[in-house]
Each structure stands twice: as C-alpha cells, then as structure tokens.
Amino acid sequence: MFRERKMGKSSGAAPGSRDWTQIYAIYGLDQWQTILFLLFHAVLFTILSLLYLTYFDFITLFFHRLLPIGSARFAAGFTGSVTALSALCLFFASAHFLHSSLPLHYDVVQRMVNSVNDWSTVKHALDLGCGRGILLNAVATQMKKEGSSGRVVGLDRSKMTSLSSTLRTAKIEGVGEYVTCREGDPRRLPFGDGYFDVVVSAVFVHTVGKEYGHRTVEASAERMRVVGEMVRVLKPGGVGVVWDLLHVPEYVRRLQELKMEDIRVSERVTAFMVSSHIVSFRKPSQHLVGPGEVRLDWRC
C-alpha cells in the first residue's frame, strides 16, 4: 500500500513572492492554443446569448412554427439558458487552463522541490520532459541555494530550438551554470544505470503513448516504460518525484511492483480541468526479490 500525505508549500522561493505576470514574462504561456480555442467559443456563445435575449420574441415565433405556444416559449428560453450557461463554462475552463499553465504549475513545482530533503548532496538531477523549464529552473535554484556543486539535466522530446529557449530561461533565472538540456526519448533514456540522485517530472508522463489513446493498453505500457526508466537511472537511495494527470494510480502500482520505498501521494490537485497528484518515492539501496537474493539489474 502507498501512503498519502499533504505536501507543504515551498519555503524560500515561495509562489507568493512572484506574481503570474513575472512568471509569464520568463516562461511564456503553455496550452495557449487550447486557451484561445476556449475563449473563442466562450465569446461566440456569449454573442449568441445576447442575440437570444435581444430577439427572444422573434425566436419564440420561430419555435412556434414547430411547437405549441407554451412549448415554444419554454424551448426558446431553455435554449437561450443553455447557451448562456455554456458561455460561462467555457470562460471558466479557459481561466482554469490559464491558472494551471502558470500560477498553479509554479506552485506545485515548489512543492515538488520540497519533497527532496537535502539538495546540497545532489550531484546529478534529471527533469524528464523539461518543457519551458519551470521545474528545471526550480531544481537548479534550490541546488544553488543549498550550495550544491551538481547540475540538473533537462530532457525533452522537443527540437533543439525549443531546448535553446529553455536554456535562455535558466540564464534569466540566474542558474544557467547549473542547467543543461538535451533531446531524447523518455522510453529509452540516454543515461547509464544509477546515474542520477534525483529524477523529477511535471505533467509530462501522461503524454507518452498518446498516439495510442490515453486509455488503451498500449498507451499504459508506454507510460510504464517511462516509469521503469526513471527507476533505472536513479541511484540506490535516490528520490523520484512526479506530478501528473489522471494516471498516477497506475504509476503507484508500477512503483510498488518495482519495490520502491517510501511511496507517497499528495492530495488531489485539479489541473487543466482534471485530477492530478504528486507522487514521490525512494529507490532502495538493494533490490530484494526473494529471501537472501539481491537483483542489481533495474531494467524493466
């Protein structure tokens, strides 16, 4: 069984010390296509609602040609109400996506960083799916703050032009010397066994295998390969922290199968209109698979 706990707010670089406009100025906006899509339809439904309100009598007459008088007014009123409610829901969804993409993302990243007790001893860290670099730079900032001489590697499937942009954000944050980025496949990490002291990932693992559909067996198998790779590249005694959407229970089951220790799951965090959790774990110093038997090969 895994243990559930609440993960506290970050100390030091607290989310409250920076507003979302500062974060946006550095990292830009993720999911902007989705936000624009939602806003466009919200405005469209708002206009339709106003037209319903302005020309209600004419719309009622139109429905009267199809329905009895009482039913026609009800149908017109009901349709207008649904249109207005749809506009409100779309505005809410776009606002929630905006909040999840910037302030919430930054807040949860600080909690993830706090899940690691001592960054001063960390020599090598990995951010899997580093994207814009919010988590990557938070890790580097904490390492710098605690006097670590290590480095954090950001790995992403994006082209090197995107990774160059990520490196620029690290320089802006004052941690450029702590950060390096590279392109790679998260299902076949280009690192040796037991290389990293810490492996982190934020809202990324659920995107692996999406070409098969999120709920398919094939997609689940691809995500489990990523979890296995995270475990493989962790040093014995190393810590992993993952924040992701929807599929955290299956990650927990896989970590239990791999005999990870101190598996902890945060309270639910609603992000991008769905459920998300932070799961942290520690790789044991030895992997016991039977009485007196130790397996040193962590490949899955």
C-alpha atoms as a PDB file:
ATOM      1  CA  MET A   1       0.000   0.000   0.000  1.00  0.00           C
ATOM      2  CA  PHE A   2       1.110   3.562  -0.562  1.00  0.00           C
ATOM      3  CA  ARG A   3       0.874   6.321   1.981  1.00  0.00           C
ATOM      4  CA  GLU A   4      -0.948   9.559   1.264  1.00  0.00           C
ATOM      5  CA  ARG A   5       0.270  12.849   2.637  1.00  0.00           C
ATOM      6  CA  LYS A   6      -0.189  16.563   2.113  1.00  0.00           C
ATOM      7  CA  MET A   7       2.874  18.239   0.680  1.00  0.00           C
ATOM      8  CA  GLY A   8       3.525  21.655   2.144  1.00  0.00           C
ATOM      9  CA  LYS A   9       4.185  24.907   0.415  1.00  0.00           C
ATOM     10  CA  SER A  10       7.678  25.795  -0.560  1.00  0.00           C
ATOM     11  CA  SER A  11       9.871  27.754   1.761  1.00  0.00           C
ATOM     12  CA  GLY A  12      12.341  30.173   0.297  1.00  0.00           C
ATOM     13  CA  ALA A  13      11.203  30.779  -3.283  1.00  0.00           C
ATOM     14  CA  ALA A  14       7.559  30.789  -2.338  1.00  0.00           C
ATOM     15  CA  PRO A  15       4.955  31.115  -5.049  1.00  0.00           C
ATOM     16  CA  GLY A  16       3.610  34.205  -3.332  1.00  0.00           C
ATOM     17  CA  SER A  17       6.918  36.017  -3.843  1.00  0.00           C
ATOM     18  CA  ARG A  18       6.273  36.225  -7.605  1.00  0.00           C
ATOM     19  CA  ASP A  19       3.053  37.026  -9.385  1.00  0.00           C
ATOM     20  CA  TRP A  20       1.918  35.256 -12.522  1.00  0.00           C
ATOM     21  CA  THR A  21       2.900  38.174 -14.765  1.00  0.00           C
ATOM     22  CA  GLN A  22       6.546  37.724 -13.729  1.00  0.00           C
ATOM     23  CA  ILE A  23       6.334  34.002 -14.442  1.00  0.00           C
ATOM     24  CA  TYR A  24       4.682  34.680 -17.802  1.00  0.00           C
ATOM     25  CA  ALA A  25       7.377  37.189 -18.744  1.00  0.00           C
ATOM     26  CA  ILE A  26      10.020  34.483 -18.336  1.00  0.00           C
ATOM     27  CA  TYR A  27       8.308  31.282 -19.432  1.00  0.00           C
ATOM     28  CA  GLY A  28       5.512  32.343 -21.730  1.00  0.00           C
ATOM     29  CA  LEU A  29       2.205  30.532 -21.876  1.00  0.00           C
ATOM     30  CA  ASP A  30       1.739  26.803 -22.284  1.00  0.00           C
ATOM     31  CA  GLN A  31      -1.506  25.401 -23.736  1.00  0.00           C
ATOM     32  CA  TRP A  32      -2.193  28.751 -25.397  1.00  0.00           C
ATOM     33  CA  GLN A  33      -3.901  27.101 -28.368  1.00  0.00           C
ATOM     34  CA  THR A  34      -6.385  25.422 -26.040  1.00  0.00           C
ATOM     35  CA  ILE A  35      -6.979  28.664 -24.130  1.00  0.00           C
ATOM     36  CA  LEU A  36      -7.613  30.597 -27.367  1.00  0.00           C
ATOM     37  CA  PHE A  37      -9.965  27.854 -28.592  1.00  0.00           C
ATOM     38  CA  LEU A  38     -11.962  28.014 -25.349  1.00  0.00           C
ATOM     39  CA  LEU A  39     -12.044  31.818 -25.320  1.00  0.00           C
ATOM     40  CA  PHE A  40     -13.178  31.987 -28.931  1.00  0.00           C
ATOM     41  CA  HIS A  41     -16.110  29.690 -28.273  1.00  0.00           C
ATOM     42  CA  ALA A  42     -16.908  31.439 -24.990  1.00  0.00           C
ATOM     43  CA  VAL A  43     -17.199  34.760 -26.830  1.00  0.00           C
ATOM     44  CA  LEU A  44     -19.235  33.106 -29.602  1.00  0.00           C
ATOM     45  CA  PHE A  45     -21.710  31.619 -27.119  1.00  0.00           C
ATOM     46  CA  THR A  46     -21.889  34.970 -25.291  1.00  0.00           C
ATOM     47  CA  ILE A  47     -22.866  36.706 -28.529  1.00  0.00           C
ATOM     48  CA  LEU A  48     -25.473  34.037 -29.210  1.00  0.00           C
ATOM     49  CA  SER A  49     -26.859  34.500 -25.697  1.00  0.00           C
ATOM     50  CA  LEU A  50     -27.178  38.251 -26.213  1.00  0.00           C
ATOM     51  CA  LEU A  51     -28.913  37.660 -29.525  1.00  0.00           C
ATOM     52  CA  TYR A  52     -31.336  35.292 -27.806  1.00  0.00           C
ATOM     53  CA  LEU A  53     -32.052  37.951 -25.182  1.00  0.00           C
ATOM     54  CA  THR A  54     -32.482  40.745 -27.736  1.00  0.00           C
ATOM     55  CA  TYR A  55     -34.607  38.820 -30.223  1.00  0.00           C
ATOM     56  CA  PHE A  56     -36.369  36.490 -27.826  1.00  0.00           C
ATOM     57  CA  ASP A  57     -39.845  37.182 -29.235  1.00  0.00           C
ATOM     58  CA  PHE A  58     -38.733  36.512 -32.794  1.00  0.00           C
ATOM     59  CA  ILE A  59     -37.010  33.282 -31.717  1.00  0.00           C
ATOM     60  CA  THR A  60     -40.189  32.257 -29.877  1.00  0.00           C
ATOM     61  CA  LEU A  61     -42.173  32.792 -33.081  1.00  0.00           C
ATOM     62  CA  PHE A  62     -39.726  30.583 -34.926  1.00  0.00           C
ATOM     63  CA  PHE A  63     -40.190  27.805 -32.366  1.00  0.00           C
ATOM     64  CA  HIS A  64     -43.962  28.370 -32.522  1.00  0.00           C
ATOM     65  CA  ARG A  65     -43.907  27.139 -36.093  1.00  0.00           C
ATOM     66  CA  LEU A  66     -42.595  23.844 -34.818  1.00  0.00           C
ATOM     67  CA  LEU A  67     -44.168  23.586 -31.336  1.00  0.00           C
ATOM     68  CA  PRO A  68     -47.288  24.656 -29.434  1.00  0.00           C
ATOM     69  CA  ILE A  69     -47.272  28.177 -27.926  1.00  0.00           C
ATOM     70  CA  GLY A  70     -46.391  27.156 -24.360  1.00  0.00           C
ATOM     71  CA  SER A  71     -43.762  24.721 -25.523  1.00  0.00           C
ATOM     72  CA  ALA A  72     -42.313  27.273 -27.953  1.00  0.00           C
ATOM     73  CA  ARG A  73     -41.591  29.836 -25.215  1.00  0.00           C
ATOM     74  CA  PHE A  74     -40.127  27.131 -22.998  1.00  0.00           C
ATOM     75  CA  ALA A  75     -37.916  25.804 -25.823  1.00  0.00           C
ATOM     76  CA  ALA A  76     -36.668  29.313 -26.662  1.00  0.00           C
ATOM     77  CA  GLY A  77     -35.966  30.110 -23.019  1.00  0.00           C
ATOM     78  CA  PHE A  78     -34.307  26.758 -22.395  1.00  0.00           C
ATOM     79  CA  THR A  79     -32.085  27.064 -25.488  1.00  0.00           C
ATOM     80  CA  GLY A  80     -31.039  30.586 -24.512  1.00  0.00           C
ATOM     81  CA  SER A  81     -30.260  29.487 -20.949  1.00  0.00           C
ATOM     82  CA  VAL A  82     -28.144  26.576 -22.139  1.00  0.00           C
ATOM     83  CA  THR A  83     -26.268  28.888 -24.496  1.00  0.00           C
ATOM     84  CA  ALA A  84     -25.548  31.373 -21.696  1.00  0.00           C
ATOM     85  CA  LEU A  85     -24.501  28.592 -19.324  1.00  0.00           C
ATOM     86  CA  SER A  86     -22.197  27.178 -21.995  1.00  0.00           C
ATOM     87  CA  ALA A  87     -20.525  30.573 -22.345  1.00  0.00           C
ATOM     88  CA  LEU A  88     -19.943  30.738 -18.588  1.00  0.00           C
ATOM     89  CA  CYS A  89     -18.492  27.196 -18.555  1.00  0.00           C
ATOM     90  CA  LEU A  90     -16.166  27.988 -21.444  1.00  0.00           C
ATOM     91  CA  PHE A  91     -14.932  31.173 -19.743  1.00  0.00           C
ATOM     92  CA  PHE A  92     -14.347  29.175 -16.555  1.00  0.00           C
ATOM     93  CA  ALA A  93     -12.463  26.449 -18.443  1.00  0.00           C
ATOM     94  CA  SER A  94     -10.209  28.962 -20.207  1.00  0.00           C
ATOM     95  CA  ALA A  95      -9.472  30.701 -16.891  1.00  0.00           C
ATOM     96  CA  HIS A  96      -8.675  27.350 -15.276  1.00  0.00           C
ATOM     97  CA  PHE A  97      -6.315  26.386 -18.099  1.00  0.00           C
ATOM     98  CA  LEU A  98      -4.586  29.755 -17.752  1.00  0.00           C
ATOM     99  CA  HIS A  99      -4.251  29.268 -13.986  1.00  0.00           C
ATOM    100  CA  SER A 100      -2.982  25.691 -14.403  1.00  0.00           C
ATOM    101  CA  SER A 101      -0.441  26.694 -17.018  1.00  0.00           C
ATOM    102  CA  LEU A 102       1.209  29.418 -14.923  1.00  0.00           C
ATOM    103  CA  PRO A 103       0.422  30.082 -11.216  1.00  0.00           C
ATOM    104  CA  LEU A 104      -0.640  26.533 -10.311  1.00  0.00           C
ATOM    105  CA  HIS A 105       2.250  24.977 -12.238  1.00  0.00           C
ATOM    106  CA  TYR A 106       4.729  27.212 -10.423  1.00  0.00           C
ATOM    107  CA  ASP A 107       3.101  26.475  -7.055  1.00  0.00           C
ATOM    108  CA  VAL A 108       3.142  22.689  -7.488  1.00  0.00           C
ATOM    109  CA  VAL A 109       6.756  22.791  -8.697  1.00  0.00           C
ATOM    110  CA  GLN A 110       7.774  24.396  -5.398  1.00  0.00           C
ATOM    111  CA  ARG A 111       6.046  21.563  -3.537  1.00  0.00           C
ATOM    112  CA  MET A 112       7.888  19.022  -5.649  1.00  0.00           C
ATOM    113  CA  VAL A 113      11.228  20.625  -4.858  1.00  0.00           C
ATOM    114  CA  ASN A 114      10.368  20.488  -1.145  1.00  0.00           C
ATOM    115  CA  SER A 115       9.814  16.720  -1.433  1.00  0.00           C
ATOM    116  CA  VAL A 116      13.600  16.250  -1.543  1.00  0.00           C
ATOM    117  CA  ASN A 117      15.061  16.680   1.926  1.00  0.00           C
ATOM    118  CA  ASP A 118      18.650  17.666   1.104  1.00  0.00           C
ATOM    119  CA  TRP A 119      19.637  19.224  -2.213  1.00  0.00           C
ATOM    120  CA  SER A 120      23.142  20.084  -1.048  1.00  0.00           C
ATOM    121  CA  THR A 121      24.279  16.472  -1.613  1.00  0.00           C
ATOM    122  CA  VAL A 122      22.673  16.159  -5.054  1.00  0.00           C
ATOM    123  CA  LYS A 123      25.287  15.928  -7.813  1.00  0.00           C
ATOM    124  CA  HIS A 124      23.105  14.891 -10.737  1.00  0.00           C
ATOM    125  CA  ALA A 125      19.377  15.553 -11.197  1.00  0.00           C
ATOM    126  CA  LEU A 126      17.102  14.881 -14.159  1.00  0.00           C
ATOM    127  CA  ASP A 127      13.946  16.730 -15.204  1.00  0.00           C
ATOM    128  CA  LEU A 128      12.063  14.422 -17.538  1.00  0.00           C
ATOM    129  CA  GLY A 129      10.028  16.414 -20.045  1.00  0.00           C
ATOM    130  CA  CYS A 130      11.504  19.756 -19.036  1.00  0.00           C
ATOM    131  CA  GLY A 131       9.413  21.807 -21.476  1.00  0.00           C
ATOM    132  CA  ARG A 132       9.632  25.535 -20.727  1.00  0.00           C
ATOM    133  CA  GLY A 133      11.922  24.867 -17.761  1.00  0.00           C
ATOM    134  CA  ILE A 134       9.741  25.859 -14.788  1.00  0.00           C
ATOM    135  CA  LEU A 135      10.593  22.710 -12.801  1.00  0.00           C
ATOM    136  CA  LEU A 136      14.102  22.520 -14.251  1.00  0.00           C
ATOM    137  CA  ASN A 137      14.967  26.010 -13.032  1.00  0.00           C
ATOM    138  CA  ALA A 138      13.273  25.476  -9.660  1.00  0.00           C
ATOM    139  CA  VAL A 139      15.534  22.456  -9.068  1.00  0.00           C
ATOM    140  CA  ALA A 140      18.595  24.423 -10.185  1.00  0.00           C
ATOM    141  CA  THR A 141      17.614  27.341  -7.936  1.00  0.00           C
ATOM    142  CA  GLN A 142      17.302  25.034  -4.928  1.00  0.00           C
ATOM    143  CA  MET A 143      20.657  23.398  -5.676  1.00  0.00           C
ATOM    144  CA  LYS A 144      22.263  26.826  -5.928  1.00  0.00           C
ATOM    145  CA  LYS A 145      20.589  27.981  -2.723  1.00  0.00           C
ATOM    146  CA  GLU A 146      21.818  24.969  -0.750  1.00  0.00           C
ATOM    147  CA  GLY A 147      25.358  25.117  -2.114  1.00  0.00           C
ATOM    148  CA  SER A 148      25.301  22.044  -4.324  1.00  0.00           C
ATOM    149  CA  SER A 149      28.029  21.758  -6.943  1.00  0.00           C
ATOM    150  CA  GLY A 150      25.862  19.496  -9.093  1.00  0.00           C
ATOM    151  CA  ARG A 151      23.898  20.001 -12.293  1.00  0.00           C
ATOM    152  CA  VAL A 152      20.377  19.284 -13.461  1.00  0.00           C
ATOM    153  CA  VAL A 153      19.717  17.849 -16.905  1.00  0.00           C
ATOM    154  CA  GLY A 154      16.506  18.728 -18.722  1.00  0.00           C
ATOM    155  CA  LEU A 155      15.413  16.080 -21.219  1.00  0.00           C
ATOM    156  CA  ASP A 156      12.624  16.668 -23.706  1.00  0.00           C
ATOM    157  CA  ARG A 157      11.375  15.298 -26.998  1.00  0.00           C
ATOM    158  CA  SER A 158      11.344  18.821 -28.475  1.00  0.00           C
ATOM    159  CA  LYS A 159      13.797  20.009 -31.081  1.00  0.00           C
ATOM    160  CA  MET A 160      16.955  21.791 -30.029  1.00  0.00           C
ATOM    161  CA  THR A 161      15.421  25.196 -30.867  1.00  0.00           C
ATOM    162  CA  SER A 162      12.929  24.707 -28.024  1.00  0.00           C
ATOM    163  CA  LEU A 163      15.666  23.484 -25.710  1.00  0.00           C
ATOM    164  CA  SER A 164      17.695  26.581 -26.530  1.00  0.00           C
ATOM    165  CA  SER A 165      14.733  28.639 -25.344  1.00  0.00           C
ATOM    166  CA  THR A 166      14.686  26.606 -22.138  1.00  0.00           C
ATOM    167  CA  LEU A 167      18.372  27.334 -21.562  1.00  0.00           C
ATOM    168  CA  ARG A 168      17.658  31.041 -22.019  1.00  0.00           C
ATOM    169  CA  THR A 169      15.093  30.937 -19.212  1.00  0.00           C
ATOM    170  CA  ALA A 170      17.732  29.329 -16.965  1.00  0.00           C
ATOM    171  CA  LYS A 171      20.099  32.219 -17.645  1.00  0.00           C
ATOM    172  CA  ILE A 172      17.329  34.716 -16.892  1.00  0.00           C
ATOM    173  CA  GLU A 173      16.696  32.931 -13.575  1.00  0.00           C
ATOM    174  CA  GLY A 174      20.417  33.109 -12.773  1.00  0.00           C
ATOM    175  CA  VAL A 175      21.011  29.347 -12.804  1.00  0.00           C
ATOM    176  CA  GLY A 176      22.446  28.852 -16.277  1.00  0.00           C
ATOM    177  CA  GLU A 177      25.626  27.241 -14.904  1.00  0.00           C
ATOM    178  CA  TYR A 178      23.542  24.556 -13.169  1.00  0.00           C
ATOM    179  CA  VAL A 179      21.441  23.560 -16.171  1.00  0.00           C
ATOM    180  CA  THR A 180      21.971  21.560 -19.328  1.00  0.00           C
ATOM    181  CA  CYS A 181      19.375  20.308 -21.818  1.00  0.00           C
ATOM    182  CA  ARG A 182      19.234  17.519 -24.341  1.00  0.00           C
ATOM    183  CA  GLU A 183      16.757  15.869 -26.651  1.00  0.00           C
ATOM    184  CA  GLY A 184      15.855  12.244 -26.033  1.00  0.00           C
ATOM    185  CA  ASP A 185      13.225   9.509 -25.859  1.00  0.00           C
ATOM    186  CA  PRO A 186      11.836   9.133 -22.308  1.00  0.00           C
ATOM    187  CA  ARG A 187      11.155   5.459 -23.003  1.00  0.00           C
ATOM    188  CA  ARG A 188      14.864   4.856 -23.665  1.00  0.00           C
ATOM    189  CA  LEU A 189      16.777   7.352 -21.570  1.00  0.00           C
ATOM    190  CA  PRO A 190      20.294   8.022 -22.857  1.00  0.00           C
ATOM    191  CA  PHE A 191      21.882   7.621 -19.418  1.00  0.00           C
ATOM    192  CA  GLY A 192      23.540   4.790 -17.568  1.00  0.00           C
ATOM    193  CA  ASP A 193      22.024   2.844 -14.704  1.00  0.00           C
ATOM    194  CA  GLY A 194      22.046   4.608 -11.347  1.00  0.00           C
ATOM    195  CA  TYR A 195      23.337   7.925 -12.694  1.00  0.00           C
ATOM    196  CA  PHE A 196      21.017  10.454 -11.007  1.00  0.00           C
ATOM    197  CA  ASP A 197      20.470  11.309  -7.367  1.00  0.00           C
ATOM    198  CA  VAL A 198      17.059  12.828  -8.129  1.00  0.00           C
ATOM    199  CA  VAL A 199      14.611  12.398 -11.021  1.00  0.00           C
ATOM    200  CA  VAL A 200      11.612  14.720 -11.365  1.00  0.00           C
ATOM    201  CA  SER A 201       8.863  15.214 -13.931  1.00  0.00           C
ATOM    202  CA  ALA A 202       5.882  17.577 -14.156  1.00  0.00           C
ATOM    203  CA  VAL A 203       2.739  16.956 -16.258  1.00  0.00           C
ATOM    204  CA  PHE A 204       4.680  15.000 -18.852  1.00  0.00           C
ATOM    205  CA  VAL A 205       4.460  11.221 -18.432  1.00  0.00           C
ATOM    206  CA  HIS A 206       0.752  11.138 -19.371  1.00  0.00           C
ATOM    207  CA  THR A 207       1.664  12.493 -22.831  1.00  0.00           C
ATOM    208  CA  VAL A 208       3.816   9.451 -23.646  1.00  0.00           C
ATOM    209  CA  GLY A 209       1.972   6.954 -25.810  1.00  0.00           C
ATOM    210  CA  LYS A 210      -0.890   9.348 -26.544  1.00  0.00           C
ATOM    211  CA  GLU A 211      -0.760   8.268 -30.176  1.00  0.00           C
ATOM    212  CA  TYR A 212      -2.421   5.056 -28.954  1.00  0.00           C
ATOM    213  CA  GLY A 213      -5.108   6.919 -26.987  1.00  0.00           C
ATOM    214  CA  HIS A 214      -4.905   7.670 -23.262  1.00  0.00           C
ATOM    215  CA  ARG A 215      -6.997   4.721 -22.052  1.00  0.00           C
ATOM    216  CA  THR A 216      -5.538   1.939 -24.174  1.00  0.00           C
ATOM    217  CA  VAL A 217      -3.328  -0.902 -23.014  1.00  0.00           C
ATOM    218  CA  GLU A 218      -0.616   0.198 -25.446  1.00  0.00           C
ATOM    219  CA  ALA A 219      -0.535   3.737 -24.044  1.00  0.00           C
ATOM    220  CA  SER A 220      -0.379   2.419 -20.478  1.00  0.00           C
ATOM    221  CA  ALA A 221       2.525   0.142 -21.427  1.00  0.00           C
ATOM    222  CA  GLU A 222       4.424   3.127 -22.871  1.00  0.00           C
ATOM    223  CA  ARG A 223       3.907   5.125 -19.681  1.00  0.00           C
ATOM    224  CA  MET A 224       5.091   2.189 -17.588  1.00  0.00           C
ATOM    225  CA  ARG A 225       8.269   2.048 -19.668  1.00  0.00           C
ATOM    226  CA  VAL A 226       8.923   5.667 -18.731  1.00  0.00           C
ATOM    227  CA  VAL A 227       8.383   4.923 -15.045  1.00  0.00           C
ATOM    228  CA  GLY A 228      10.759   1.967 -15.346  1.00  0.00           C
ATOM    229  CA  GLU A 229      13.387   4.160 -16.996  1.00  0.00           C
ATOM    230  CA  MET A 230      13.094   6.718 -14.210  1.00  0.00           C
ATOM    231  CA  VAL A 231      13.777   3.974 -11.681  1.00  0.00           C
ATOM    232  CA  ARG A 232      16.645   2.554 -13.736  1.00  0.00           C
ATOM    233  CA  VAL A 233      18.609   5.814 -13.935  1.00  0.00           C
ATOM    234  CA  LEU A 234      18.135   6.583 -10.223  1.00  0.00           C
ATOM    235  CA  LYS A 235      20.989   5.783  -7.876  1.00  0.00           C
ATOM    236  CA  PRO A 236      20.255   3.409  -4.997  1.00  0.00           C
ATOM    237  CA  GLY A 237      18.807   5.658  -2.329  1.00  0.00           C
ATOM    238  CA  GLY A 238      17.825   8.255  -4.954  1.00  0.00           C
ATOM    239  CA  VAL A 239      14.499  10.096  -4.924  1.00  0.00           C
ATOM    240  CA  GLY A 240      11.902  10.427  -7.672  1.00  0.00           C
ATOM    241  CA  VAL A 241       9.082  12.989  -7.726  1.00  0.00           C
ATOM    242  CA  VAL A 242       6.367  13.007 -10.400  1.00  0.00           C
ATOM    243  CA  TRP A 243       3.405  15.356 -10.818  1.00  0.00           C
ATOM    244  CA  ASP A 244       0.996  14.139 -13.440  1.00  0.00           C
ATOM    245  CA  LEU A 245      -2.611  13.999 -14.579  1.00  0.00           C
ATOM    246  CA  LEU A 246      -5.089  11.118 -14.439  1.00  0.00           C
ATOM    247  CA  HIS A 247      -2.730   8.132 -14.401  1.00  0.00           C
ATOM    248  CA  VAL A 248      -0.943   8.453 -11.046  1.00  0.00           C
ATOM    249  CA  PRO A 249      -2.599   5.298  -9.570  1.00  0.00           C
ATOM    250  CA  GLU A 250      -1.022   3.151 -12.287  1.00  0.00           C
ATOM    251  CA  TYR A 251       2.366   4.770 -11.620  1.00  0.00           C
ATOM    252  CA  VAL A 252       1.990   3.881  -7.950  1.00  0.00           C
ATOM    253  CA  ARG A 253       1.167   0.262  -8.803  1.00  0.00           C
ATOM    254  CA  ARG A 254       4.228   0.054 -11.053  1.00  0.00           C
ATOM    255  CA  LEU A 255       6.460   1.565  -8.376  1.00  0.00           C
ATOM    256  CA  GLN A 256       5.138  -0.997  -5.902  1.00  0.00           C
ATOM    257  CA  GLU A 257       5.936  -3.788  -8.375  1.00  0.00           C
ATOM    258  CA  LEU A 258       9.468  -2.396  -8.656  1.00  0.00           C
ATOM    259  CA  LYS A 259       9.782  -2.497  -4.838  1.00  0.00           C
ATOM    260  CA  MET A 260      10.262   1.243  -4.423  1.00  0.00           C
ATOM    261  CA  GLU A 261      10.242   2.549  -0.875  1.00  0.00           C
ATOM    262  CA  ASP A 262       8.543   5.498   0.854  1.00  0.00           C
ATOM    263  CA  ILE A 263       5.936   5.900  -1.889  1.00  0.00           C
ATOM    264  CA  ARG A 264       3.862   8.978  -1.071  1.00  0.00           C
ATOM    265  CA  VAL A 265       0.924  10.537  -2.908  1.00  0.00           C
ATOM    266  CA  SER A 266      -0.226  14.113  -2.374  1.00  0.00           C
ATOM    267  CA  GLU A 267      -3.763  15.341  -2.001  1.00  0.00           C
ATOM    268  CA  ARG A 268      -5.685  15.853  -5.222  1.00  0.00           C
ATOM    269  CA  VAL A 269      -4.824  18.954  -7.244  1.00  0.00           C
ATOM    270  CA  THR A 270      -7.231  19.890 -10.037  1.00  0.00           C
ATOM    271  CA  ALA A 271      -5.154  20.974 -13.019  1.00  0.00           C
ATOM    272  CA  PHE A 272      -6.276  21.521 -16.609  1.00  0.00           C
ATOM    273  CA  MET A 273      -9.806  20.529 -15.511  1.00  0.00           C
ATOM    274  CA  VAL A 274      -8.772  17.020 -14.413  1.00  0.00           C
ATOM    275  CA  SER A 275      -7.401  15.327 -11.304  1.00  0.00           C
ATOM    276  CA  SER A 276      -3.658  15.364 -10.654  1.00  0.00           C
ATOM    277  CA  HIS A 277      -1.351  14.222  -7.853  1.00  0.00           C
ATOM    278  CA  ILE A 278       2.294  14.390  -6.868  1.00  0.00           C
ATOM    279  CA  VAL A 279       3.885  11.001  -6.191  1.00  0.00           C
ATOM    280  CA  SER A 280       7.320  10.689  -4.598  1.00  0.00           C
ATOM    281  CA  PHE A 281       9.383   7.575  -3.942  1.00  0.00           C
ATOM    282  CA  ARG A 282      12.849   6.401  -2.969  1.00  0.00           C
ATOM    283  CA  LYS A 283      14.889   3.707  -4.665  1.00  0.00           C
ATOM    284  CA  PRO A 284      16.136   1.193  -2.093  1.00  0.00           C
ATOM    285  CA  SER A 285      19.828   0.583  -1.671  1.00  0.00           C
ATOM    286  CA  GLN A 286      19.310  -3.056  -2.601  1.00  0.00           C
ATOM    287  CA  HIS A 287      16.525  -4.681  -4.570  1.00  0.00           C
ATOM    288  CA  LEU A 288      15.382  -7.821  -2.742  1.00  0.00           C
ATOM    289  CA  VAL A 289      13.367 -10.211  -4.905  1.00  0.00           C
ATOM    290  CA  GLY A 290      13.462 -13.200  -2.614  1.00  0.00           C
ATOM    291  CA  PRO A 291      14.948 -14.448   0.656  1.00  0.00           C
ATOM    292  CA  GLY A 292      18.668 -13.686   0.528  1.00  0.00           C
ATOM    293  CA  GLU A 293      18.536 -12.803  -3.163  1.00  0.00           C
ATOM    294  CA  VAL A 294      19.573  -9.381  -4.478  1.00  0.00           C
ATOM    295  CA  ARG A 295      18.872  -8.232  -8.046  1.00  0.00           C
ATOM    296  CA  LEU A 296      21.146  -5.482  -9.289  1.00  0.00           C
ATOM    297  CA  ASP A 297      19.600  -5.104 -12.747  1.00  0.00           C
ATOM    298  CA  TRP A 298      16.866  -2.446 -12.655  1.00  0.00           C
ATOM    299  CA  ARG A 299      15.907  -2.629 -16.310  1.00  0.00           C
ATOM    300  CA  CYS A 300      12.191  -3.230 -16.877  1.00  0.00           C
END
